[in-house]
PDB file of C-alpha atoms in Angstrom:
ATOM      1  CA  MET S   1      57.202 173.884  82.429  1.00  0.00           C
ATOM      2  CA  LYS S   2      60.924 174.018  81.737  1.00  0.00           C
ATOM      3  CA  ILE S   3      63.482 172.733  84.138  1.00  0.00           C
ATOM      4  CA  ARG S   4      66.832 170.997  84.147  1.00  0.00           C
ATOM      5  CA  ALA S   5      65.839 167.787  85.720  1.00  0.00           C
ATOM      6  CA  VAL S   6      69.392 166.971  86.258  1.00  0.00           C
ATOM      7  CA  TYR S   7      69.320 169.534  88.925  1.00  0.00           C
ATOM      8  CA  VAL S   8      66.768 167.789  90.967  1.00  0.00           C
ATOM      9  CA  PHE S   9      69.091 164.797  90.657  1.00  0.00           C
ATOM     10  CA  ILE S  10      71.889 166.946  92.201  1.00  0.00           C
ATOM     11  CA  ILE S  11      70.082 168.090  94.843  1.00  0.00           C
ATOM     12  CA  LEU S  12      68.614 165.045  96.124  1.00  0.00           C
ATOM     13  CA  HIS S  13      71.884 163.186  96.167  1.00  0.00           C
ATOM     14  CA  LEU S  14      74.093 166.120  97.485  1.00  0.00           C
ATOM     15  CA  THR S  15      71.323 166.643 100.317  1.00  0.00           C
ATOM     16  CA  PHE S  16      71.379 162.871 101.326  1.00  0.00           C
ATOM     17  CA  ILE S  17      75.265 163.144 101.358  1.00  0.00           C
ATOM     18  CA  GLY S  18      75.079 166.315 103.329  1.00  0.00           C
ATOM     19  CA  VAL S  19      72.754 164.646 105.759  1.00  0.00           C
ATOM     20  CA  ALA S  20      75.236 161.604 106.051  1.00  0.00           C
ATOM     21  CA  LEU S  21      78.138 163.930 106.487  1.00  0.00           C
ATOM     22  CA  TYR S  22      76.409 166.073 109.269  1.00  0.00           C
ATOM     23  CA  GLU S  23      75.543 162.681 111.110  1.00  0.00           C
ATOM     24  CA  ASN S  24      79.134 161.068 110.739  1.00  0.00           C
ATOM     25  CA  SER S  25      80.768 164.479 111.605  1.00  0.00           C
ATOM     26  CA  GLY S  26      83.011 162.908 114.242  1.00  0.00           C
ATOM     27  CA  ASP S  27      84.129 159.751 112.129  1.00  0.00           C
ATOM     28  CA  TYR S  28      86.832 161.442 109.858  1.00  0.00           C
ATOM     29  CA  PHE S  29      87.219 158.284 107.553  1.00  0.00           C
ATOM     30  CA  LYS S  30      83.524 158.543 106.942  1.00  0.00           C
ATOM     31  CA  THR S  31      83.638 162.159 106.335  1.00  0.00           C
ATOM     32  CA  ALA S  32      86.503 161.674 103.831  1.00  0.00           C
ATOM     33  CA  PHE S  33      84.802 158.914 101.999  1.00  0.00           C
ATOM     34  CA  LEU S  34      81.563 160.831 101.610  1.00  0.00           C
ATOM     35  CA  THR S  35      83.510 163.927 100.569  1.00  0.00           C
ATOM     36  CA  ILE S  36      85.316 162.075  98.073  1.00  0.00           C
ATOM     37  CA  ILE S  37      81.708 160.241  96.604  1.00  0.00           C
ATOM     38  CA  SER S  38      80.375 163.979  96.508  1.00  0.00           C
ATOM     39  CA  GLY S  39      83.139 165.103  94.346  1.00  0.00           C
ATOM     40  CA  VAL S  40      82.961 161.938  92.104  1.00  0.00           C
ATOM     41  CA  LEU S  41      79.055 162.643  91.624  1.00  0.00           C
ATOM     42  CA  SER S  42      79.530 166.218  90.834  1.00  0.00           C
ATOM     43  CA  TYR S  43      82.054 165.373  88.145  1.00  0.00           C
ATOM     44  CA  PHE S  44      79.873 162.672  86.525  1.00  0.00           C
ATOM     45  CA  TYR S  45      76.806 164.857  86.982  1.00  0.00           C
ATOM     46  CA  LEU S  46      78.485 167.942  85.027  1.00  0.00           C
ATOM     47  CA  ARG S  47      79.816 165.500  82.312  1.00  0.00           C
ATOM     48  CA  SER S  48      76.411 163.679  81.896  1.00  0.00           C
ATOM     49  CA  GLY S  49      75.231 165.894  79.070  1.00  0.00           C
ATOM     50  CA  HIS S  50      72.642 167.601  80.645  1.00  0.00           C
ATOM     51  CA  LYS S  51      72.154 170.640  78.307  1.00  0.00           C
ATOM     52  CA  ASN S  52      69.130 169.590  76.946  1.00  0.00           C
ATOM     53  CA  ARG S  53      66.040 171.254  78.844  1.00  0.00           C
ATOM     54  CA  ILE S  54      63.041 169.006  78.898  1.00  0.00           C
ATOM     55  CA  ALA S  55      59.284 170.115  79.187  1.00  0.00           C
ATOM     56  CA  PHE S  56      56.920 168.268  81.484  1.00  0.00           C
ATOM     57  CA  LYS S  57      54.010 166.973  79.457  1.00  0.00           C
ATOM     58  CA  TRP S  58      50.887 165.342  80.788  1.00  0.00           C
ATOM     59  CA  GLN S  59      51.169 162.590  77.994  1.00  0.00           C
ATOM     60  CA  GLY S  60      53.114 160.570  80.715  1.00  0.00           C
ATOM     61  CA  PHE S  61      49.977 160.654  83.228  1.00  0.00           C
ATOM     62  CA  SER S  62      49.796 156.603  82.375  1.00  0.00           C
ATOM     63  CA  GLU S  63      53.195 156.270  83.647  1.00  0.00           C
ATOM     64  CA  ILE S  64      52.505 158.021  86.811  1.00  0.00           C
ATOM     65  CA  LEU S  65      49.436 155.364  87.177  1.00  0.00           C
ATOM     66  CA  PHE S  66      51.797 152.742  86.666  1.00  0.00           C
ATOM     67  CA  CYS S  67      54.501 153.843  88.616  1.00  0.00           C
ATOM     68  CA  ILE S  68      51.824 154.169  91.431  1.00  0.00           C
ATOM     69  CA  ALA S  69      50.573 150.352  90.645  1.00  0.00           C
ATOM     70  CA  GLY S  70      54.164 149.160  91.073  1.00  0.00           C
ATOM     71  CA  GLY S  71      54.754 150.835  94.291  1.00  0.00           C
ATOM     72  CA  VAL S  72      51.392 149.786  95.707  1.00  0.00           C
ATOM     73  CA  LEU S  73      51.752 146.120  94.623  1.00  0.00           C
ATOM     74  CA  THR S  74      55.362 145.944  96.093  1.00  0.00           C
ATOM     75  CA  TYR S  75      54.255 147.344  99.109  1.00  0.00           C
ATOM     76  CA  PHE S  76      51.040 145.217  99.511  1.00  0.00           C
ATOM     77  CA  LEU S  77      53.369 141.974  98.540  1.00  0.00           C
ATOM     78  CA  GLN S  78      55.445 142.728 101.638  1.00  0.00           C
ATOM     79  CA  ILE S  79      52.519 143.536 104.271  1.00  0.00           C
ATOM     80  CA  LYS S  80      49.847 140.990 103.086  1.00  0.00           C
ATOM     81  CA  TYR S  81      52.428 137.971 102.421  1.00  0.00           C
ATOM     82  CA  ASN S  82      55.434 138.870 104.510  1.00  0.00           C
ATOM     83  CA  LEU S  83      57.857 139.051 101.679  1.00  0.00           C
ATOM     84  CA  SER S  84      61.082 140.816 101.705  1.00  0.00           C
ATOM     85  CA  ALA S  85      61.138 144.375 100.123  1.00  0.00           C
ATOM     86  CA  VAL S  86      63.851 142.811  97.506  1.00  0.00           C
ATOM     87  CA  LEU S  87      61.826 139.644  96.859  1.00  0.00           C
ATOM     88  CA  ALA S  88      58.557 141.900  96.247  1.00  0.00           C
ATOM     89  CA  ALA S  89      60.373 144.513  94.206  1.00  0.00           C
ATOM     90  CA  ALA S  90      61.745 141.867  92.167  1.00  0.00           C
ATOM     91  CA  LEU S  91      58.341 139.833  91.335  1.00  0.00           C
ATOM     92  CA  ILE S  92      56.656 143.593  90.371  1.00  0.00           C
ATOM     93  CA  GLY S  93      59.950 144.485  88.232  1.00  0.00           C
ATOM     94  CA  LEU S  94      59.804 141.057  86.536  1.00  0.00           C
ATOM     95  CA  ALA S  95      55.955 141.076  86.053  1.00  0.00           C
ATOM     96  CA  GLY S  96      56.266 144.685  84.545  1.00  0.00           C
ATOM     97  CA  SER S  97      58.981 143.569  82.188  1.00  0.00           C
ATOM     98  CA  PHE S  98      56.286 141.527  80.256  1.00  0.00           C
ATOM     99  CA  ILE S  99      54.114 144.818  79.616  1.00  0.00           C
ATOM    100  CA  PRO S 100      55.878 145.580  76.214  1.00  0.00           C
ATOM    101  CA  ASP S 101      55.007 141.990  75.332  1.00  0.00           C
ATOM    102  CA  LEU S 102      51.247 142.864  75.336  1.00  0.00           C
ATOM    103  CA  ASP S 103      51.416 144.557  71.724  1.00  0.00           C
ATOM    104  CA  ARG S 104      55.005 144.633  70.565  1.00  0.00           C
ATOM    105  CA  ASN S 105      53.653 147.062  67.496  1.00  0.00           C
ATOM    106  CA  ARG S 106      53.096 149.826  70.632  1.00  0.00           C
ATOM    107  CA  ASP S 107      56.146 151.914  71.628  1.00  0.00           C
ATOM    108  CA  PHE S 108      53.899 153.356  74.203  1.00  0.00           C
ATOM    109  CA  LEU S 109      53.951 150.410  76.370  1.00  0.00           C
ATOM    110  CA  LYS S 110      57.489 150.164  76.159  1.00  0.00           C
ATOM    111  CA  LYS S 111      57.470 153.362  78.487  1.00  0.00           C
ATOM    112  CA  LEU S 112      55.353 151.687  81.195  1.00  0.00           C
ATOM    113  CA  SER S 113      58.018 149.033  82.517  1.00  0.00           C
ATOM    114  CA  PRO S 114      60.638 151.495  83.788  1.00  0.00           C
ATOM    115  CA  ALA S 115      57.409 153.201  85.602  1.00  0.00           C
ATOM    116  CA  VAL S 116      56.445 149.829  87.207  1.00  0.00           C
ATOM    117  CA  TYR S 117      60.008 149.191  88.285  1.00  0.00           C
ATOM    118  CA  CYS S 118      60.429 152.592  89.799  1.00  0.00           C
ATOM    119  CA  GLY S 119      57.038 152.179  91.332  1.00  0.00           C
ATOM    120  CA  ALA S 120      58.632 148.926  93.180  1.00  0.00           C
ATOM    121  CA  PHE S 121      61.546 150.478  94.274  1.00  0.00           C
ATOM    122  CA  VAL S 122      59.169 153.198  96.260  1.00  0.00           C
ATOM    123  CA  GLY S 123      57.108 150.561  97.544  1.00  0.00           C
ATOM    124  CA  MET S 124      59.937 148.760  98.984  1.00  0.00           C
ATOM    125  CA  THR S 125      59.736 151.709 101.766  1.00  0.00           C
ATOM    126  CA  SER S 126      59.702 150.530 105.284  1.00  0.00           C
ATOM    127  CA  SER S 127      56.141 149.368 106.601  1.00  0.00           C
ATOM    128  CA  TYR S 128      57.479 150.923 109.946  1.00  0.00           C
ATOM    129  CA  PHE S 129      56.616 154.448 108.980  1.00  0.00           C
ATOM    130  CA  ALA S 130      55.088 153.991 105.433  1.00  0.00           C
ATOM    131  CA  SER S 131      51.261 153.198 104.699  1.00  0.00           C
ATOM    132  CA  TYR S 132      49.356 152.850 101.291  1.00  0.00           C
ATOM    133  CA  THR S 133      48.838 156.682 101.384  1.00  0.00           C
ATOM    134  CA  PHE S 134      52.412 157.318 101.717  1.00  0.00           C
ATOM    135  CA  VAL S 135      53.233 154.856  99.063  1.00  0.00           C
ATOM    136  CA  ILE S 136      50.641 156.425  96.504  1.00  0.00           C
ATOM    137  CA  LEU S 137      51.721 159.735  97.064  1.00  0.00           C
ATOM    138  CA  ALA S 138      55.733 158.914  97.179  1.00  0.00           C
ATOM    139  CA  ALA S 139      54.926 156.961  93.772  1.00  0.00           C
ATOM    140  CA  THR S 140      52.964 160.004  92.140  1.00  0.00           C
ATOM    141  CA  VAL S 141      55.728 162.287  92.926  1.00  0.00           C
ATOM    142  CA  ALA S 142      58.388 159.757  91.876  1.00  0.00           C
ATOM    143  CA  GLY S 143      56.393 159.281  88.580  1.00  0.00           C
ATOM    144  CA  VAL S 144      56.595 162.911  87.912  1.00  0.00           C
ATOM    145  CA  LEU S 145      60.266 162.945  88.615  1.00  0.00           C
ATOM    146  CA  LEU S 146      60.324 160.036  86.159  1.00  0.00           C
ATOM    147  CA  ILE S 147      58.499 162.106  83.469  1.00  0.00           C
ATOM    148  CA  MET S 148      60.899 165.326  84.083  1.00  0.00           C
ATOM    149  CA  SER S 149      63.974 162.968  83.774  1.00  0.00           C
ATOM    150  CA  LYS S 150      63.155 161.454  80.545  1.00  0.00           C
ATOM    151  CA  ASN S 151      66.112 162.600  78.363  1.00  0.00           C
ATOM    152  CA  THR S 152      68.240 163.050  81.574  1.00  0.00           C
ATOM    153  CA  LEU S 153      71.331 160.803  82.753  1.00  0.00           C
ATOM    154  CA  LEU S 154      70.846 158.226  79.806  1.00  0.00           C
ATOM    155  CA  GLY S 155      73.022 155.426  80.050  1.00  0.00           C
ATOM    156  CA  MET S 156      73.858 155.952  83.717  1.00  0.00           C
ATOM    157  CA  GLY S 157      72.964 153.307  86.277  1.00  0.00           C
ATOM    158  CA  GLY S 158      70.705 154.118  89.350  1.00  0.00           C
ATOM    159  CA  LYS S 159      68.280 156.421  87.478  1.00  0.00           C
ATOM    160  CA  LEU S 160      64.949 154.503  88.664  1.00  0.00           C
ATOM    161  CA  GLY S 161      66.366 153.986  92.107  1.00  0.00           C
ATOM    162  CA  SER S 162      67.188 157.846  92.589  1.00  0.00           C
ATOM    163  CA  VAL S 163      64.008 158.711  91.104  1.00  0.00           C
ATOM    164  CA  ALA S 164      62.282 156.776  93.766  1.00  0.00           C
ATOM    165  CA  PHE S 165      64.424 157.967  96.434  1.00  0.00           C
ATOM    166  CA  GLY S 166      63.537 161.297  95.336  1.00  0.00           C
ATOM    167  CA  GLY S 167      59.684 160.607  95.481  1.00  0.00           C
ATOM    168  CA  VAL S 168      60.364 159.012  99.047  1.00  0.00           C
ATOM    169  CA  VAL S 169      62.296 161.607 100.374  1.00  0.00           C
ATOM    170  CA  LEU S 170      60.233 164.646  99.223  1.00  0.00           C
ATOM    171  CA  VAL S 171      56.832 163.209 100.506  1.00  0.00           C
ATOM    172  CA  SER S 172      58.677 162.329 103.699  1.00  0.00           C
ATOM    173  CA  THR S 173      59.910 165.844 103.991  1.00  0.00           C
ATOM    174  CA  ILE S 174      56.691 167.300 103.284  1.00  0.00           C
ATOM    175  CA  LEU S 175      55.042 165.256 105.660  1.00  0.00           C
ATOM    176  CA  TYR S 176      57.622 165.635 108.447  1.00  0.00           C
ATOM    177  CA  LEU S 177      57.095 169.753 108.044  1.00  0.00           C
ATOM    178  CA  LEU S 178      53.217 169.294 108.267  1.00  0.00           C
TER     179      LEU S 178
END
């Protein structure tokens, strides 16, 4: 399946901003601010060099599993040990950063650290409306989005958080519609 992964990001970000615009329609300052952000975001997406199509390959299955592990472990630390979402994600992200050190000769292991950290962002989901099942589903979707966006938005900050946001939003939307 070939898809332009940047369009997934554009749709997610603009949908989020659109909802924010809708909710703040009476506040002209916020509306103007969000409109400016939308324009700047669109400009940078268009300039990001998204002309390469990428093919989804199942070679990234381990990245999906490590994304799930990062999400579940972060969520676990919040629930079991009452850690804040930021501290739990930081601990899991730090632990994930050492994965490439297990065997420096394997390039494969270098791909797993970002997956763990992306999962940690998913695991920051509020326990108010989430569960382990929700985190697993959202981390799975985020893992797929991470694989799809391999060669997209390189050098742009916020990619892992955007991917995690996409996983949480898509699963939340699907569950809401069911």
